[in-house]
Amino acid sequence: MRTEKFDVTGMTCSSCVAHVEKSVSKLEGVKTVNVNLLTNSMTVNYDDAQLSTTSIEQSVEEAGYQAHIRPMAGDASLSLSPKIDFVQQEQDEMKQRWWISFAFLIPLLYISMGHMVGLPYPHVFHDPQNALLFAFTQFLLVLPIAFVNKKYFQTGFKTLFRAAPNMDSLIAIGSSAAIVYGIYAIYQIGYGLGHADMETVNQFSHDLYFESGATILTLITLGKYLEAKSKNRTSDAITKLMDLAPKTAVVIRDGSEMEIPVEQVVVGDMVVVKPGQRIPVDGVLESGNSSVDESALTGESMPVFKEKGDSVMSASINKLGYFTLRATKVGKDTTLAHIIELVEDASSSKAPISKLADQISAVFVPVVMGIALLATVIWLLLGYPFDFALSIGIAVLVISCPCALGLATPVAIMVGTGKGAEHGILIKSAESLEMAGKIDTIVLDKTGTLTEGKPRVTDVFAISSVSENDLIELAASLEKQSEHPLSEAILQEMENRKLKLKNIEAFLAIPGRGIEAMILGKKYSVGNEKLMMERSIDLNDFADLSNRLADEGKTPLFIAADSHILGIIAVADILKSTSKEAIDQFKNMDLEVVMLTGDHAKTAAAIQGQLGISTVVAEVLPQDKDKEIIKLQAAGKTVAMVGDGINDAPALMRSDLGIAIGAGTDVAIESADVVLMKSDLLDAVTTLRLSKAVMLNIRQNLFWAFFYNVIGIPLAAGLFYGVLGWKLNPMFAAAAMSFSSVTVVLNALRLMRFKPTASLLNNHEILITKTDTIMSEKTLQIKGMSCGHCSARVEKVLNAIDGVEAKVDLESNSAKLILSKDVSDETIKAAVDNIGYEVTEVS
């Protein structure tokens, strides 16, 4: 048995998916077929002794679509190009069809309806003697529109004749009915002019409906183009993953270094990795040491120290050191290739979401055709003229035209996604919106999602004879020369406090322990507890403090002078200001909240306690995150995953709804269904609320679109003609169709009133839920805050002022105040100044 993947173009709805699967499944030797509408892909498991890929492609083509085999995922240089070419080709074709259709539709609407709205109009079209010119001009304008959109007719009628009608069938029937009736009217006009029958001329001059057929094709093509544009984004995730892999590697062969294509590296090769380079293959360090940034794979922000014997992964970045490694996994066996495979498998395993419009049209199309045919025959049997009976049949088809059904979903989606984008939420497809409303479990990655994703100094503890600033100054002076991943946090703290570096001598870096140097003849050490123990430095009470800090998820750095401890500086990746509130709102929505992290259990437990998350899974590898999603889905959960790292990409694709934090990696963003551009978890709450609003709107649109047909079809069929004398002219049938479309659009515009979820005190819109009268709002810029304790102290003193409700944001060094009483700027500044900080601006 063999499994191959194909790119399939031309599919437009779930009926197309079913038709392709049915066509391929009939082939002898095929075991399973899985067609994915979102990614325009097909996976076939078959017996290659009985069947060839060419036969599979031909079977798809016979069904009315195009299929092209995709190279194996392991072929790094080739695997993506066919997919990108064909998907992009389909999008470009839709765009071209839309512009051509639009270019001819405008003059067609002007000629056919310009006089109705009072536009300047050539006199030649007013003269009944020129009615044939009036009609034939419209016919010439509709021809290019019909030609560029010929796929609707080809696919629509082909599937119709195979008893598997889809949305294309509805489009083809509706537009063809209008165009064919228009051609019939031209003949009648010509006949009337030839026999001086001006009554016939006038009648059929007003019974031209070329503009109806053209409008149907143009609007549907616009919707299809927007859909194709969204689908094309799905291939970008794999592209960006592939771009992470270096194209070349430096290996040692025959005693000398040589640069070769990465595909030529074999297991056992000695690979040289220089500072700043990406590691080309998985391997084990043979010599040298360095800090390695694995965030591209693990999503964790802090680089990991590596020395001889440690394993490293492909696509990781060597920060500063020089080392050699022995290749253990190459090509499609590397960690990066495995993640790529997971993303592809997760993408193709997603079941296509059935569109409500397609479900309705599956029954609606044959029923309408039957009614139109039956009505025509009945009126002929009753002795009425052929043109009378034909106009009845055409009126039924025109009023049941798919325009409103076609607009019901895309118009609401366009308004909904536009509203989301207005508030920093990028929703990639209608499927994403639909699924967001069904979520009952939300899974959150820790680093970069709940936390800021970069280490900061959170606490400074010094002995009584040393100030906090002195301790920071000493540590920063040594860390300036260090490659340690936490050195940037110490140096940033020094800059925040406006301190100066000291001159050091005899600097020594101790891998995996810390650093030492001489300052004015005294030896200073900065490092972990192991370094302190090796130097026989008595930690006194700082040992217990270190354990407490570790329990809080922080990394303690000890600072010592000679053999005496001076203090501890704690560094951690701190929580975002809105994380707690977002989780509380998820709980209020009756969602189960789960946190996944690669951190140690102790760090994960600390975050769990701070945020009140009920379920936490710690120490998970990239592959495990994907497995955790599968476990939840197997338990019957509908899962949304929120993450930002490349290692989150498989889980984002596997989940029912992938949500990427905008500050994360490009791959996570491209792999997700929703991107939060402002990196604010509260926007995930907004996404779920927006989804429910949009899906309700779509259901309303579909109901009204169908309701118009339910009311209009009996009228168009002449049901009331014998009793009341009511006969629906095809012109009014088209007007009714247009009215239903206008109703759909107006209903969708109600979504413009949607308001995003917002924290009371953050950068979003402020929602006031209290009945108190708000006298004013103020924003402070505060100088001197450097850690979470600083911001907490400022927030505490501000909230202690009567009539002030404050929220401090450490990242922007600002505070947002809501005042229910008149409080002077001087009072506010004095309160902050008294605790050692400075208010630089009040606005």
Short mmCIF file of C-alpha atoms in Angstrom, two decimals, residues 296-477:
data_model
loop_
_atom_site.label_atom_id
_atom_site.label_comp_id
_atom_site.label_asym_id
_atom_site.label_seq_id
_atom_site.Cartn_x
_atom_site.Cartn_y
_atom_site.Cartn_z
CA ALA A 296 12.07 28.23 17.00
CA LEU A 297 11.20 24.69 18.07
CA THR A 298 10.33 24.79 21.76
CA GLY A 299 8.74 28.24 21.92
CA GLU A 300 10.64 28.97 25.13
CA SER A 301 12.38 32.32 25.22
CA MET A 302 15.52 31.52 27.23
CA PRO A 303 18.52 30.01 25.39
CA VAL A 304 19.79 26.67 26.72
CA PHE A 305 23.43 26.05 27.61
CA LYS A 306 24.91 23.15 25.63
CA GLU A 307 28.20 21.34 26.17
CA LYS A 308 29.85 18.11 25.03
CA GLY A 309 27.38 15.23 25.00
CA ASP A 310 24.26 17.40 24.83
CA SER A 311 21.77 17.00 22.00
CA VAL A 312 20.84 19.87 19.71
CA MET A 313 18.00 20.21 17.21
CA SER A 314 17.97 21.44 13.63
CA ALA A 315 16.80 25.05 13.06
CA SER A 316 18.03 26.10 16.53
CA ILE A 317 20.35 29.13 16.59
CA ASN A 318 23.87 29.04 18.00
CA LYS A 319 24.07 32.30 19.95
CA LEU A 320 27.78 32.97 20.46
CA GLY A 321 29.97 29.88 20.90
CA TYR A 322 31.75 27.68 18.35
CA PHE A 323 31.16 23.94 18.42
CA THR A 324 31.12 20.76 16.37
CA LEU A 325 28.40 18.13 16.45
CA ARG A 326 27.98 14.60 15.21
CA ALA A 327 24.89 14.29 12.99
CA THR A 328 22.34 11.81 14.36
CA LYS A 329 19.25 12.70 12.30
CA VAL A 330 19.28 14.17 8.81
CA GLY A 331 16.82 14.98 6.03
CA LYS A 332 13.22 14.05 6.79
CA ASP A 333 14.20 12.50 10.13
CA THR A 334 15.17 15.79 11.81
CA THR A 335 13.04 17.48 14.45
CA LEU A 336 12.14 20.28 12.04
CA ALA A 337 11.10 17.83 9.30
CA HIS A 338 8.99 15.96 11.83
CA ILE A 339 7.21 19.15 12.83
CA ILE A 340 6.61 19.93 9.14
CA GLU A 341 5.10 16.48 8.71
CA LEU A 342 2.87 17.01 11.75
CA VAL A 343 1.62 20.33 10.35
CA GLU A 344 0.83 18.74 6.98
CA ASP A 345 -0.90 15.74 8.54
CA ALA A 346 -2.91 17.90 10.92
CA SER A 347 -3.99 20.11 8.03
CA SER A 348 -5.06 17.25 5.76
CA SER A 349 -6.84 15.36 8.55
CA LYS A 350 -9.30 18.19 9.17
CA ALA A 351 -12.76 17.18 7.98
CA PRO A 352 -14.28 19.74 5.58
CA ILE A 353 -16.88 21.86 7.31
CA SER A 354 -20.22 21.50 5.55
CA LYS A 355 -21.59 24.79 4.39
CA LEU A 356 -25.21 25.44 5.30
CA ALA A 357 -25.78 27.03 1.90
CA ASP A 358 -24.63 23.85 0.15
CA GLN A 359 -26.87 21.73 2.35
CA ILE A 360 -29.86 23.86 1.35
CA SER A 361 -28.92 23.96 -2.31
CA ALA A 362 -28.56 20.15 -2.45
CA VAL A 363 -32.33 19.96 -2.06
CA PHE A 364 -33.21 23.41 -3.31
CA VAL A 365 -31.77 23.09 -6.84
CA PRO A 366 -33.62 20.00 -8.05
CA VAL A 367 -36.83 21.15 -6.36
CA VAL A 368 -36.71 24.55 -8.09
CA MET A 369 -35.91 22.96 -11.45
CA GLY A 370 -38.80 20.59 -11.02
CA ILE A 371 -41.17 23.41 -10.11
CA ALA A 372 -40.04 25.51 -13.09
CA LEU A 373 -40.45 22.61 -15.51
CA LEU A 374 -43.78 21.54 -14.03
CA ALA A 375 -45.17 25.07 -14.09
CA THR A 376 -44.18 25.52 -17.73
CA VAL A 377 -45.76 22.24 -18.79
CA ILE A 378 -48.98 22.86 -16.84
CA TRP A 379 -49.52 26.28 -18.39
CA LEU A 380 -48.91 24.84 -21.85
CA LEU A 381 -51.43 22.07 -21.18
CA LEU A 382 -53.92 24.70 -20.05
CA GLY A 383 -53.69 26.20 -23.53
CA TYR A 384 -51.58 29.27 -22.83
CA PRO A 385 -49.01 30.53 -25.40
CA PHE A 386 -45.48 29.21 -25.28
CA ASP A 387 -44.00 32.60 -24.38
CA PHE A 388 -46.42 32.87 -21.46
CA ALA A 389 -45.46 29.42 -20.14
CA LEU A 390 -41.76 30.03 -20.73
CA SER A 391 -41.88 33.34 -18.88
CA ILE A 392 -43.46 31.49 -15.95
CA GLY A 393 -40.62 28.94 -15.90
CA ILE A 394 -37.98 31.64 -16.25
CA ALA A 395 -39.56 33.70 -13.47
CA VAL A 396 -39.33 30.68 -11.14
CA LEU A 397 -35.66 30.20 -11.96
CA VAL A 398 -34.81 33.92 -11.71
CA ILE A 399 -36.50 34.44 -8.35
CA SER A 400 -34.76 31.35 -7.04
CA CYS A 401 -31.42 32.55 -8.30
CA PRO A 402 -28.52 31.83 -5.92
CA CYS A 403 -27.46 35.43 -5.47
CA ALA A 404 -28.93 35.80 -1.97
CA LEU A 405 -27.80 32.31 -1.01
CA GLY A 406 -24.34 33.10 -2.33
CA LEU A 407 -24.16 36.41 -0.47
CA ALA A 408 -25.58 35.12 2.83
CA THR A 409 -22.25 33.77 4.07
CA PRO A 410 -19.53 35.94 2.43
CA VAL A 411 -21.15 39.29 3.23
CA ALA A 412 -21.48 38.44 6.92
CA ILE A 413 -17.96 37.02 6.89
CA MET A 414 -16.57 40.16 5.27
CA VAL A 415 -18.23 42.43 7.81
CA GLY A 416 -17.31 40.14 10.70
CA THR A 417 -13.67 39.73 9.71
CA GLY A 418 -13.43 43.45 8.98
CA LYS A 419 -14.76 44.20 12.44
CA GLY A 420 -12.25 41.77 13.88
CA ALA A 421 -9.38 43.38 11.96
CA GLU A 422 -10.48 46.77 13.24
CA HIS A 423 -9.72 45.52 16.73
CA GLY A 424 -6.54 43.62 15.90
CA ILE A 425 -8.06 40.19 15.25
CA LEU A 426 -7.23 38.51 11.93
CA ILE A 427 -9.71 35.74 11.10
CA LYS A 428 -8.60 33.78 8.07
CA SER A 429 -11.74 31.97 6.93
CA ALA A 430 -15.43 31.35 7.40
CA GLU A 431 -14.60 27.91 8.75
CA SER A 432 -12.60 29.54 11.54
CA LEU A 433 -15.49 31.79 12.50
CA GLU A 434 -17.96 28.92 12.48
CA MET A 435 -15.75 26.71 14.63
CA ALA A 436 -14.99 29.45 17.16
CA GLY A 437 -18.62 29.47 18.18
CA LYS A 438 -18.51 25.76 19.02
CA ILE A 439 -15.43 25.77 21.28
CA ASP A 440 -15.80 24.30 24.77
CA THR A 441 -12.11 23.85 25.67
CA ILE A 442 -9.31 26.37 25.22
CA VAL A 443 -5.66 25.30 25.43
CA LEU A 444 -3.04 27.97 26.17
CA ASP A 445 0.70 27.84 25.60
CA LYS A 446 2.52 29.59 28.44
CA THR A 447 5.51 31.42 26.97
CA GLY A 448 4.52 34.39 24.83
CA THR A 449 0.83 33.69 25.30
CA LEU A 450 0.23 34.03 29.03
CA THR A 451 3.64 35.58 29.65
CA GLU A 452 5.58 38.32 27.85
CA GLY A 453 8.06 35.87 26.35
CA LYS A 454 11.22 37.63 27.54
CA PRO A 455 12.99 37.47 30.93
CA ARG A 456 12.92 40.43 33.32
CA VAL A 457 14.29 41.18 36.74
CA THR A 458 11.43 40.64 39.17
CA ASP A 459 13.08 40.78 42.60
CA VAL A 460 16.28 42.14 44.15
CA PHE A 461 17.34 41.05 47.66
CA ALA A 462 20.56 42.34 49.20
CA ILE A 463 22.25 42.17 52.60
CA SER A 464 21.78 45.21 54.81
CA SER A 465 25.15 46.76 53.95
CA VAL A 466 24.51 46.66 50.17
CA SER A 467 21.79 48.61 48.34
CA GLU A 468 19.66 47.17 45.53
CA ASN A 469 21.31 49.51 43.05
CA ASP A 470 24.80 48.45 44.16
CA LEU A 471 23.86 44.80 43.68
CA ILE A 472 22.45 45.45 40.19
CA GLU A 473 25.51 47.49 39.28
CA LEU A 474 27.91 44.72 40.33
CA ALA A 475 25.93 41.99 38.56
CA ALA A 476 25.56 44.02 35.35
CA SER A 477 29.28 44.83 35.26
#
